[in-house]
PDB file of N, CA and C in Angstrom:
ATOM      1  N   MET H   1     -27.621  49.314  31.680  1.00 82.00           N
ATOM      2  CA  MET H   1     -27.045  49.610  30.785  1.00 82.00           C
ATOM      3  C   MET H   1     -25.867  50.163  31.145  1.00 82.00           C
ATOM      4  N   LYS H   2     -25.636  50.602  32.346  1.00 88.00           N
ATOM      5  CA  LYS H   2     -24.253  51.182  32.217  1.00 88.00           C
ATOM      6  C   LYS H   2     -23.413  49.534  32.790  1.00 88.00           C
ATOM      7  N   VAL H   3     -23.749  48.985  33.435  1.00 88.00           N
ATOM      8  CA  VAL H   3     -22.894  47.562  33.349  1.00 88.00           C
ATOM      9  C   VAL H   3     -22.445  47.178  31.925  1.00 88.00           C
ATOM     10  N   LEU H   4     -23.268  46.890  31.231  1.00 85.00           N
ATOM     11  CA  LEU H   4     -23.360  46.397  29.598  1.00 85.00           C
ATOM     12  C   LEU H   4     -21.827  47.155  28.956  1.00 85.00           C
ATOM     13  N   ALA H   5     -22.300  48.464  29.416  1.00 87.00           N
ATOM     14  CA  ALA H   5     -21.652  49.345  28.229  1.00 87.00           C
ATOM     15  C   ALA H   5     -20.047  49.418  29.161  1.00 87.00           C
ATOM     16  N   GLN H   6     -19.584  49.312  30.680  1.00 85.00           N
ATOM     17  CA  GLN H   6     -18.695  49.029  31.247  1.00 85.00           C
ATOM     18  C   GLN H   6     -17.770  47.498  30.535  1.00 85.00           C
ATOM     19  N   LEU H   7     -18.487  46.341  30.401  1.00 78.00           N
ATOM     20  CA  LEU H   7     -18.009  45.281  30.134  1.00 78.00           C
ATOM     21  C   LEU H   7     -17.732  45.409  28.390  1.00 78.00           C
ATOM     22  N   TRP H   8     -18.278  46.452  27.959  1.00 79.00           N
ATOM     23  CA  TRP H   8     -17.885  46.505  26.531  1.00 79.00           C
ATOM     24  C   TRP H   8     -16.465  46.938  26.346  1.00 79.00           C
ATOM     25  N   ARG H   9     -16.512  47.981  27.560  1.00 80.00           N
ATOM     26  CA  ARG H   9     -14.989  49.099  27.061  1.00 80.00           C
ATOM     27  C   ARG H   9     -13.806  48.029  27.822  1.00 80.00           C
ATOM     28  N   ASP H  10     -14.223  47.068  28.660  1.00 78.00           N
ATOM     29  CA  ASP H  10     -13.390  46.466  29.423  1.00 78.00           C
ATOM     30  C   ASP H  10     -12.431  45.798  28.383  1.00 78.00           C
ATOM     31  N   ASP H  11     -10.891  45.831  28.584  1.00 71.00           N
ATOM     32  CA  ASP H  11     -10.108  44.916  27.688  1.00 71.00           C
ATOM     33  C   ASP H  11      -8.929  44.244  28.730  1.00 71.00           C
ATOM     34  N   LEU H  12      -9.502  43.717  29.786  1.00 69.00           N
ATOM     35  CA  LEU H  12      -8.506  42.835  30.625  1.00 69.00           C
ATOM     36  C   LEU H  12      -8.919  41.420  30.480  1.00 69.00           C
ATOM     37  N   GLY H  13      -7.668  41.144  30.108  1.00 65.00           N
ATOM     38  CA  GLY H  13      -7.950  39.708  30.068  1.00 65.00           C
ATOM     39  C   GLY H  13      -8.244  39.546  28.182  1.00 65.00           C
ATOM     40  N   PHE H  14      -7.716  40.601  27.171  1.00 66.00           N
ATOM     41  CA  PHE H  14      -8.134  40.564  25.917  1.00 66.00           C
ATOM     42  C   PHE H  14      -6.913  39.624  25.302  1.00 66.00           C
ATOM     43  N   VAL H  15      -7.568  38.939  24.574  1.00 67.00           N
ATOM     44  CA  VAL H  15      -6.401  37.961  23.716  1.00 67.00           C
ATOM     45  C   VAL H  15      -6.444  38.563  22.256  1.00 67.00           C
ATOM     46  N   ILE H  16      -5.122  38.869  21.866  1.00 76.00           N
ATOM     47  CA  ILE H  16      -5.233  39.183  20.648  1.00 76.00           C
ATOM     48  C   ILE H  16      -5.313  38.070  19.474  1.00 76.00           C
ATOM     49  N   SER H  17      -6.025  38.471  18.533  1.00 80.00           N
ATOM     50  CA  SER H  17      -6.430  37.279  17.550  1.00 80.00           C
ATOM     51  C   SER H  17      -5.328  36.512  16.913  1.00 80.00           C
ATOM     52  N   SER H  18      -4.363  37.376  16.587  1.00 81.00           N
ATOM     53  CA  SER H  18      -3.004  36.534  15.808  1.00 81.00           C
ATOM     54  C   SER H  18      -2.377  35.762  16.968  1.00 81.00           C
ATOM     55  N   GLU H  19      -2.686  35.908  18.289  1.00 84.00           N
ATOM     56  CA  GLU H  19      -2.071  35.117  19.390  1.00 84.00           C
ATOM     57  C   GLU H  19      -2.822  33.553  19.280  1.00 84.00           C
ATOM     58  N   LEU H  20      -4.107  33.700  19.194  1.00 84.00           N
ATOM     59  CA  LEU H  20      -4.961  32.452  18.991  1.00 84.00           C
ATOM     60  C   LEU H  20      -4.704  32.150  17.783  1.00 84.00           C
ATOM     61  N   ILE H  21      -4.643  32.745  16.870  1.00 88.00           N
ATOM     62  CA  ILE H  21      -4.214  31.671  15.642  1.00 88.00           C
ATOM     63  C   ILE H  21      -3.033  31.161  15.304  1.00 88.00           C
ATOM     64  N   LEU H  22      -1.718  31.578  16.281  1.00 90.00           N
ATOM     65  CA  LEU H  22      -0.613  30.919  16.244  1.00 90.00           C
ATOM     66  C   LEU H  22      -0.694  29.864  17.137  1.00 90.00           C
ATOM     67  N   VAL H  23      -1.410  29.878  18.184  1.00 90.00           N
ATOM     68  CA  VAL H  23      -1.579  28.773  19.307  1.00 90.00           C
ATOM     69  C   VAL H  23      -2.469  27.775  18.492  1.00 90.00           C
ATOM     70  N   ALA H  24      -3.347  28.273  18.015  1.00 92.00           N
ATOM     71  CA  ALA H  24      -4.109  27.008  17.577  1.00 92.00           C
ATOM     72  C   ALA H  24      -3.580  26.030  16.246  1.00 92.00           C
ATOM     73  N   THR H  25      -2.644  26.795  15.421  1.00 94.00           N
ATOM     74  CA  THR H  25      -1.826  26.188  14.392  1.00 94.00           C
ATOM     75  C   THR H  25      -0.891  25.354  15.194  1.00 94.00           C
ATOM     76  N   ILE H  26      -0.387  25.898  16.111  1.00 95.00           N
ATOM     77  CA  ILE H  26       0.726  24.925  16.806  1.00 95.00           C
ATOM     78  C   ILE H  26      -0.161  23.162  17.353  1.00 95.00           C
ATOM     79  N   LEU H  27      -1.120  23.835  17.758  1.00 95.00           N
ATOM     80  CA  LEU H  27      -1.973  22.353  18.466  1.00 95.00           C
ATOM     81  C   LEU H  27      -2.388  21.732  17.441  1.00 95.00           C
ATOM     82  N   VAL H  28      -2.605  22.185  16.285  1.00 95.00           N
ATOM     83  CA  VAL H  28      -3.527  21.303  15.210  1.00 95.00           C
ATOM     84  C   VAL H  28      -1.938  20.724  14.613  1.00 95.00           C
ATOM     85  N   ILE H  29      -1.069  21.539  14.321  1.00 94.00           N
ATOM     86  CA  ILE H  29       0.192  20.413  13.644  1.00 94.00           C
ATOM     87  C   ILE H  29       0.449  19.369  14.674  1.00 94.00           C
ATOM     88  N   GLY H  30       0.575  19.759  15.885  1.00 94.00           N
ATOM     89  CA  GLY H  30       1.188  18.757  16.963  1.00 94.00           C
ATOM     90  C   GLY H  30       0.270  17.499  17.023  1.00 94.00           C
ATOM     91  N   MET H  31      -1.207  17.847  16.875  1.00 95.00           N
ATOM     92  CA  MET H  31      -2.205  17.124  16.748  1.00 95.00           C
ATOM     93  C   MET H  31      -1.942  16.083  15.608  1.00 95.00           C
ATOM     94  N   ILE H  32      -1.741  16.590  14.920  1.00 94.00           N
ATOM     95  CA  ILE H  32      -1.587  15.641  13.171  1.00 94.00           C
ATOM     96  C   ILE H  32      -0.707  14.591  13.371  1.00 94.00           C
ATOM     97  N   VAL H  33       0.797  15.268  13.984  1.00 91.00           N
ATOM     98  CA  VAL H  33       1.779  14.494  14.043  1.00 91.00           C
ATOM     99  C   VAL H  33       1.804  13.461  15.285  1.00 91.00           C
ATOM    100  N   GLY H  34       0.915  13.697  16.247  1.00 92.00           N
ATOM    101  CA  GLY H  34       0.465  12.612  17.298  1.00 92.00           C
ATOM    102  C   GLY H  34      -0.375  12.000  16.699  1.00 92.00           C
ATOM    103  N   LEU H  35      -1.255  12.044  15.885  1.00 93.00           N
ATOM    104  CA  LEU H  35      -2.288  11.009  15.406  1.00 93.00           C
ATOM    105  C   LEU H  35      -1.633   9.976  14.301  1.00 93.00           C
ATOM    106  N   ALA H  36      -0.697  10.972  13.511  1.00 90.00           N
ATOM    107  CA  ALA H  36      -0.208  10.128  12.254  1.00 90.00           C
ATOM    108  C   ALA H  36       0.729   8.434  13.404  1.00 90.00           C
ATOM    109  N   THR H  37       1.539   9.582  14.241  1.00 89.00           N
ATOM    110  CA  THR H  37       2.172   8.506  15.146  1.00 89.00           C
ATOM    111  C   THR H  37       1.462   7.340  15.559  1.00 89.00           C
ATOM    112  N   LEU H  38       0.520   7.801  16.326  1.00 91.00           N
ATOM    113  CA  LEU H  38      -0.558   6.654  16.820  1.00 91.00           C
ATOM    114  C   LEU H  38      -1.074   5.763  15.815  1.00 91.00           C
ATOM    115  N   ARG H  39      -1.255   5.988  14.631  1.00 89.00           N
ATOM    116  CA  ARG H  39      -2.012   5.320  13.515  1.00 89.00           C
ATOM    117  C   ARG H  39      -0.686   4.429  13.357  1.00 89.00           C
ATOM    118  N   ASP H  40       0.471   4.483  13.053  1.00 86.00           N
ATOM    119  CA  ASP H  40       1.722   3.604  12.773  1.00 86.00           C
ATOM    120  C   ASP H  40       1.626   2.787  13.645  1.00 86.00           C
ATOM    121  N   GLN H  41       1.602   3.280  15.235  1.00 87.00           N
ATOM    122  CA  GLN H  41       2.065   2.501  16.209  1.00 87.00           C
ATOM    123  C   GLN H  41       0.941   1.288  16.226  1.00 87.00           C
ATOM    124  N   VAL H  42      -0.320   1.584  16.506  1.00 88.00           N
ATOM    125  CA  VAL H  42      -1.526   0.614  16.500  1.00 88.00           C
ATOM    126  C   VAL H  42      -1.532  -0.411  15.134  1.00 88.00           C
ATOM    127  N   VAL H  43      -1.028   0.201  13.702  1.00 86.00           N
ATOM    128  CA  VAL H  43      -0.993  -0.928  12.838  1.00 86.00           C
ATOM    129  C   VAL H  43       0.152  -1.986  13.195  1.00 86.00           C
ATOM    130  N   GLN H  44       1.484  -0.997  13.939  1.00 85.00           N
ATOM    131  CA  GLN H  44       2.568  -1.816  13.818  1.00 85.00           C
ATOM    132  C   GLN H  44       2.289  -3.155  15.279  1.00 85.00           C
ATOM    133  N   GLU H  45       1.620  -2.688  16.158  1.00 87.00           N
ATOM    134  CA  GLU H  45       1.087  -3.727  17.076  1.00 87.00           C
ATOM    135  C   GLU H  45       0.226  -4.768  16.764  1.00 87.00           C
ATOM    136  N   LEU H  46      -0.844  -4.004  15.946  1.00 85.00           N
ATOM    137  CA  LEU H  46      -1.867  -5.159  15.366  1.00 85.00           C
ATOM    138  C   LEU H  46      -0.818  -6.416  14.549  1.00 85.00           C
ATOM    139  N   GLY H  47       0.066  -5.782  13.583  1.00 81.00           N
ATOM    140  CA  GLY H  47       1.016  -6.639  13.022  1.00 81.00           C
ATOM    141  C   GLY H  47       1.726  -7.575  13.737  1.00 81.00           C
ATOM    142  N   ASP H  48       2.085  -7.481  14.791  1.00 80.00           N
ATOM    143  CA  ASP H  48       2.646  -7.862  15.640  1.00 80.00           C
ATOM    144  C   ASP H  48       1.912  -8.856  16.363  1.00 80.00           C
ATOM    145  N   VAL H  49       0.785  -8.627  16.838  1.00 83.00           N
ATOM    146  CA  VAL H  49      -0.174  -9.668  17.358  1.00 83.00           C
ATOM    147  C   VAL H  49      -0.662 -10.938  16.226  1.00 83.00           C
ATOM    148  N   GLY H  50      -0.685 -10.116  14.888  1.00 80.00           N
ATOM    149  CA  GLY H  50      -1.045 -11.324  13.671  1.00 80.00           C
ATOM    150  C   GLY H  50       0.186 -11.820  13.944  1.00 80.00           C
ATOM    151  N   ALA H  51       1.299 -11.447  14.016  1.00 75.00           N
ATOM    152  CA  ALA H  51       2.495 -12.488  13.637  1.00 75.00           C
ATOM    153  C   ALA H  51       2.694 -13.646  14.709  1.00 75.00           C
ATOM    154  N   ALA H  52       2.401 -12.944  15.937  1.00 77.00           N
ATOM    155  CA  ALA H  52       2.332 -13.774  16.913  1.00 77.00           C
ATOM    156  C   ALA H  52       1.233 -15.065  16.908  1.00 77.00           C
ATOM    157  N   PHE H  53       0.427 -14.645  16.434  1.00 76.00           N
ATOM    158  CA  PHE H  53      -0.622 -15.601  16.558  1.00 76.00           C
ATOM    159  C   PHE H  53      -0.133 -16.569  15.037  1.00 76.00           C
ATOM    160  N   SER H  54       0.490 -16.226  14.214  1.00 71.00           N
ATOM    161  CA  SER H  54       0.801 -17.119  13.012  1.00 71.00           C
ATOM    162  C   SER H  54       2.214 -18.141  13.699  1.00 71.00           C
ATOM    163  N   GLN H  55       2.450 -17.728  14.531  1.00 70.00           N
ATOM    164  CA  GLN H  55       3.703 -18.443  15.425  1.00 70.00           C
ATOM    165  C   GLN H  55       3.002 -19.886  16.200  1.00 70.00           C
ATOM    166  N   LEU H  56       2.111 -19.449  16.265  1.00 71.00           N
ATOM    167  CA  LEU H  56       1.255 -20.502  17.171  1.00 71.00           C
ATOM    168  C   LEU H  56       1.300 -21.859  16.759  1.00 71.00           C
ATOM    169  N   VAL H  57       1.410 -23.000  17.339  1.00 66.00           N
ATOM    170  CA  VAL H  57       1.410 -24.468  16.613  1.00 66.00           C
ATOM    171  C   VAL H  57      -0.214 -24.915  16.871  1.00 66.00           C
ATOM    172  N   GLN H  58      -0.448 -24.635  15.859  1.00 62.00           N
ATOM    173  CA  GLN H  58      -2.089 -24.751  15.473  1.00 62.00           C
ATOM    174  C   GLN H  58      -2.559 -26.280  15.187  1.00 62.00           C
ATOM    175  N   SER H  59      -1.269 -27.257  14.987  1.00 66.00           N
ATOM    176  CA  SER H  59      -1.606 -28.569  14.904  1.00 66.00           C
ATOM    177  C   SER H  59      -1.919 -29.738  16.020  1.00 66.00           C
ATOM    178  N   TYR H  60      -2.964 -29.939  15.974  1.00 67.00           N
ATOM    179  CA  TYR H  60      -3.132 -30.619  16.910  1.00 67.00           C
ATOM    180  C   TYR H  60      -4.233 -32.210  16.489  1.00 67.00           C
ATOM    181  N   SER H  61      -4.399 -33.011  17.594  1.00 68.00           N
ATOM    182  CA  SER H  61      -5.306 -34.204  17.038  1.00 68.00           C
ATOM    183  C   SER H  61      -5.445 -34.771  18.581  1.00 68.00           C
ATOM    184  N   PHE H  62      -6.640 -35.412  18.508  1.00 70.00           N
ATOM    185  CA  PHE H  62      -7.052 -36.255  19.782  1.00 70.00           C
ATOM    186  C   PHE H  62      -7.756 -37.640  19.106  1.00 70.00           C
ATOM    187  N   SER H  63      -7.251 -38.759  19.612  1.00 75.00           N
ATOM    188  CA  SER H  63      -8.168 -39.903  19.088  1.00 75.00           C
ATOM    189  C   SER H  63      -9.501 -39.980  19.833  1.00 75.00           C
ATOM    190  N   GLY H  64     -10.222 -41.039  19.334  1.00 76.00           N
ATOM    191  CA  GLY H  64     -11.329 -41.010  19.654  1.00 76.00           C
ATOM    192  C   GLY H  64     -11.727 -41.218  21.075  1.00 76.00           C
ATOM    193  N   ILE H  65     -12.889 -40.931  21.809  1.00 78.00           N
ATOM    194  CA  ILE H  65     -12.950 -41.003  23.095  1.00 78.00           C
ATOM    195  C   ILE H  65     -14.177 -41.753  23.195  1.00 78.00           C
ATOM    196  N   THR H  66     -14.086 -42.888  24.098  1.00 80.00           N
ATOM    197  CA  THR H  66     -15.634 -43.960  24.323  1.00 80.00           C
ATOM    198  C   THR H  66     -15.679 -43.634  25.738  1.00 80.00           C
ATOM    199  N   GLY H  67     -17.046 -43.205  26.037  1.00 80.00           N
ATOM    200  CA  GLY H  67     -17.415 -42.957  27.447  1.00 80.00           C
ATOM    201  C   GLY H  67     -18.664 -44.593  27.607  1.00 80.00           C
ATOM    202  N   HIS H  68     -19.197 -44.249  28.963  1.00 80.00           N
ATOM    203  CA  HIS H  68     -20.262 -45.242  29.346  1.00 80.00           C
ATOM    204  C   HIS H  68     -21.245 -45.079  28.142  1.00 80.00           C
ATOM    205  N   THR H  69     -21.938 -44.068  27.349  1.00 81.00           N
ATOM    206  CA  THR H  69     -23.106 -44.234  26.606  1.00 81.00           C
ATOM    207  C   THR H  69     -23.037 -43.557  25.502  1.00 81.00           C
ATOM    208  N   SER H  70     -21.388 -42.670  25.299  1.00 79.00           N
ATOM    209  CA  SER H  70     -21.198 -42.095  23.721  1.00 79.00           C
ATOM    210  C   SER H  70     -20.008 -42.407  23.524  1.00 79.00           C
ATOM    211  N   VAL H  71     -19.918 -41.999  22.376  1.00 79.00           N
ATOM    212  CA  VAL H  71     -18.705 -42.217  21.472  1.00 79.00           C
ATOM    213  C   VAL H  71     -18.222 -40.683  20.598  1.00 79.00           C
ATOM    214  N   THR H  72     -16.991 -40.333  20.755  1.00 78.00           N
ATOM    215  CA  THR H  72     -16.926 -39.152  19.799  1.00 78.00           C
ATOM    216  C   THR H  72     -15.493 -39.589  18.994  1.00 78.00           C
ATOM    217  N   ALA H  73     -15.566 -39.240  17.690  1.00 76.00           N
ATOM    218  CA  ALA H  73     -14.759 -39.747  16.721  1.00 76.00           C
ATOM    219  C   ALA H  73     -13.164 -38.777  17.178  1.00 76.00           C
ATOM    220  N   GLY H  74     -12.217 -39.178  16.473  1.00 75.00           N
ATOM    221  CA  GLY H  74     -11.247 -38.203  16.426  1.00 75.00           C
ATOM    222  C   GLY H  74     -10.931 -37.159  15.606  1.00 75.00           C
ATOM    223  N   SER H  75     -10.070 -36.335  15.805  1.00 75.00           N
ATOM    224  CA  SER H  75      -9.915 -35.030  14.764  1.00 75.00           C
ATOM    225  C   SER H  75      -8.443 -34.983  14.320  1.00 75.00           C
ATOM    226  N   ALA H  76      -7.903 -34.121  13.669  1.00 74.00           N
ATOM    227  CA  ALA H  76      -6.915 -33.595  13.222  1.00 74.00           C
ATOM    228  C   ALA H  76      -6.775 -32.508  12.740  1.00 74.00           C
ATOM    229  N   PHE H  77      -5.642 -31.826  12.824  1.00 70.00           N
ATOM    230  CA  PHE H  77      -5.711 -30.547  12.282  1.00 70.00           C
ATOM    231  C   PHE H  77      -4.120 -30.228  11.806  1.00 70.00           C
ATOM    232  N   ALA H  78      -3.693 -29.580  10.545  1.00 67.00           N
ATOM    233  CA  ALA H  78      -2.261 -29.259  10.486  1.00 67.00           C
ATOM    234  C   ALA H  78      -2.527 -27.905   9.838  1.00 67.00           C
ATOM    235  N   ASP H  79      -1.397 -27.028  10.556  1.00 62.00           N
ATOM    236  CA  ASP H  79      -1.503 -25.770   9.811  1.00 62.00           C
ATOM    237  C   ASP H  79      -0.321 -25.847   8.591  1.00 62.00           C
ATOM    238  N   PHE H  80      -0.616 -24.694   8.047  1.00 66.00           N
ATOM    239  CA  PHE H  80       0.346 -24.610   6.545  1.00 66.00           C
ATOM    240  C   PHE H  80       0.746 -23.241   6.607  1.00 66.00           C
ATOM    241  N   THR H  81       1.693 -22.855   6.360  1.00 64.00           N
ATOM    242  CA  THR H  81       2.239 -21.191   6.234  1.00 64.00           C
ATOM    243  C   THR H  81       1.839 -20.301   5.202  1.00 64.00           C
ATOM    244  N   ASP H  82       1.445 -19.228   5.779  1.00 63.00           N
ATOM    245  CA  ASP H  82       0.921 -18.534   4.725  1.00 63.00           C
ATOM    246  C   ASP H  82       1.604 -17.969   3.609  1.00 63.00           C
ATOM    247  N   PHE H  83       1.387 -17.447   2.694  1.00 61.00           N
ATOM    248  CA  PHE H  83       1.757 -17.078   1.514  1.00 61.00           C
ATOM    249  C   PHE H  83       3.092 -15.928   1.694  1.00 61.00           C
ATOM    250  N   CYS H  84       2.931 -14.948   2.419  1.00 63.00           N
ATOM    251  CA  CYS H  84       3.945 -14.093   2.787  1.00 63.00           C
ATOM    252  C   CYS H  84       4.848 -14.165   4.232  1.00 63.00           C
ATOM    253  N   ASP H  85       4.756 -15.393   4.875  1.00 60.00           N
ATOM    254  CA  ASP H  85       5.797 -15.919   6.026  1.00 60.00           C
ATOM    255  C   ASP H  85       6.828 -15.847   5.623  1.00 60.00           C
ATOM    256  N   ASP H  86       7.934 -15.320   6.386  1.00 62.00           N
ATOM    257  CA  ASP H  86       9.260 -15.649   6.223  1.00 62.00           C
ATOM    258  C   ASP H  86       9.931 -15.963   7.580  1.00 62.00           C
ATOM    259  N   PRO H  87       9.969 -17.137   7.386  1.00 61.00           N
ATOM    260  CA  PRO H  87      10.616 -17.793   8.682  1.00 61.00           C
ATOM    261  C   PRO H  87      11.870 -17.193   9.292  1.00 61.00           C
ATOM    262  N   ALA H  88      12.601 -16.379   8.313  1.00 61.00           N
ATOM    263  CA  ALA H  88      13.853 -15.838   8.827  1.00 61.00           C
ATOM    264  C   ALA H  88      13.458 -14.357   9.244  1.00 61.00           C
ATOM    265  N   GLU H  89      12.412 -13.972   9.504  1.00 59.00           N
ATOM    266  CA  GLU H  89      11.911 -12.677   9.918  1.00 59.00           C
ATOM    267  C   GLU H  89      12.671 -12.331  11.117  1.00 59.00           C
ATOM    268  N   GLU H  90      13.181 -11.206  11.627  1.00 58.00           N
ATOM    269  CA  GLU H  90      14.039 -10.802  12.840  1.00 58.00           C
ATOM    270  C   GLU H  90      12.741  -9.779  13.485  1.00 58.00           C
ATOM    271  N   ALA H  91      13.187 -10.030  14.867  1.00 57.00           N
ATOM    272  CA  ALA H  91      12.395  -9.175  15.852  1.00 57.00           C
ATOM    273  C   ALA H  91      12.728  -7.645  15.479  1.00 57.00           C
ATOM    274  N   GLY H  92      11.842  -7.088  15.675  1.00 59.00           N
ATOM    275  CA  GLY H  92      11.790  -5.366  15.609  1.00 59.00           C
ATOM    276  C   GLY H  92      11.657  -4.989  14.303  1.00 59.00           C
ATOM    277  N   LEU H  93      11.644  -5.912  13.175  1.00 62.00           N
ATOM    278  CA  LEU H  93      11.074  -5.393  12.081  1.00 62.00           C
ATOM    279  C   LEU H  93       9.665  -5.236  11.747  1.00 62.00           C
ATOM    280  N   PRO H  94       9.085  -4.674  10.977  1.00 59.00           N
ATOM    281  CA  PRO H  94       7.684  -4.425  10.543  1.00 59.00           C
ATOM    282  C   PRO H  94       7.181  -5.979  10.135  1.00 59.00           C
ATOM    283  N   PRO H  95       5.758  -6.113  10.289  1.00 59.00           N
ATOM    284  CA  PRO H  95       5.349  -7.039   9.877  1.00 59.00           C
ATOM    285  C   PRO H  95       5.080  -7.503   8.439  1.00 59.00           C
ATOM    286  N   LEU H  96       5.308  -8.448   7.866  1.00 59.00           N
ATOM    287  CA  LEU H  96       5.473  -8.955   6.398  1.00 59.00           C
ATOM    288  C   LEU H  96       3.783  -8.477   6.235  1.00 59.00           C
ATOM    289  N   CYS H  97       3.600  -8.222   5.017  1.00 61.00           N
ATOM    290  CA  CYS H  97       1.949  -7.990   4.384  1.00 61.00           C
ATOM    291  C   CYS H  97       1.482  -6.977   4.930  1.00 61.00           C
ATOM    292  N   ILE H  98       1.880  -6.324   5.720  1.00 62.00           N
ATOM    293  CA  ILE H  98       1.257  -5.004   6.132  1.00 62.00           C
ATOM    294  C   ILE H  98       1.645  -3.883   5.654  1.00 62.00           C
ATOM    295  N   SER H  99       0.948  -3.113   4.352  1.00 62.00           N
ATOM    296  CA  SER H  99       1.569  -1.723   4.653  1.00 62.00           C
ATOM    297  C   SER H  99       0.654  -0.725   4.347  1.00 62.00           C
ATOM    298  N   VAL H 100       0.894   0.424   5.357  1.00 60.00           N
ATOM    299  CA  VAL H 100       0.121   1.463   5.214  1.00 60.00           C
ATOM    300  C   VAL H 100       0.305   2.512   4.189  1.00 60.00           C
ATOM    301  N   THR H 101      -0.749   2.490   3.236  1.00 66.00           N
ATOM    302  CA  THR H 101      -0.555   3.605   2.049  1.00 66.00           C
ATOM    303  C   THR H 101      -1.862   4.241   1.936  1.00 66.00           C
ATOM    304  N   GLU H 102      -1.590   5.451   1.263  1.00 66.00           N
ATOM    305  CA  GLU H 102      -2.675   6.136   0.933  1.00 66.00           C
ATOM    306  C   GLU H 102      -3.074   6.405  -0.482  1.00 66.00           C
ATOM    307  N   PRO H 103      -4.205   6.246  -0.959  1.00 66.00           N
ATOM    308  CA  PRO H 103      -4.606   6.367  -2.275  1.00 66.00           C
ATOM    309  C   PRO H 103      -4.062   7.690  -2.811  1.00 66.00           C
ATOM    310  N   ALA H 104      -3.688   7.925  -3.950  1.00 63.00           N
ATOM    311  CA  ALA H 104      -3.336   8.899  -4.912  1.00 63.00           C
ATOM    312  C   ALA H 104      -4.670   9.724  -5.092  1.00 63.00           C
ATOM    313  N   SER H 105      -4.728  10.772  -4.841  1.00 68.00           N
ATOM    314  CA  SER H 105      -5.681  12.122  -4.860  1.00 68.00           C
ATOM    315  C   SER H 105      -5.338  12.711  -6.267  1.00 68.00           C
ATOM    316  N   VAL H 106      -6.833  13.080  -6.884  1.00 70.00           N
ATOM    317  CA  VAL H 106      -6.489  13.850  -7.968  1.00 70.00           C
ATOM    318  C   VAL H 106      -6.862  14.990  -7.498  1.00 70.00           C
ATOM    319  N   GLU H 107      -5.947  16.084  -7.928  1.00 66.00           N
ATOM    320  CA  GLU H 107      -6.586  17.465  -7.183  1.00 66.00           C
ATOM    321  C   GLU H 107      -6.988  18.427  -8.461  1.00 66.00           C
ATOM    322  N   ALA H 108      -8.086  19.152  -8.092  1.00 61.00           N
ATOM    323  CA  ALA H 108      -8.676  19.781  -9.549  1.00 61.00           C
ATOM    324  C   ALA H 108      -7.875  20.678 -10.067  1.00 61.00           C
ATOM    325  N   GLU H 109      -7.775  21.103 -11.333  1.00 55.00           N
ATOM    326  CA  GLU H 109      -7.051  22.057 -11.854  1.00 55.00           C
ATOM    327  C   GLU H 109      -7.841  23.360 -12.387  1.00 55.00           C
TER     328      GLU H 109
END
């Protein structure tokens, strides 16, 4: 019982709750800013990947192939530009057709 009373009265290493609240607030604010930046950069990178895929030449064709016992018909494909593609798009700009928006929230009165 003496040990429990001694631990109860011991204040070495005591952290004031206001210090804890200040540190926690700074950490949360930093986390919010960091996660928002991470979200924007992930969306930007995915848009860049999508733009890179849209720049690939997807038109291909091959004529029919005849083997010893089989025949394969030819095939062809032509790629058309998407409705939001801009051929004059410069590097470093955000990709077209991608926007990060947050829907408006209705606050209770």
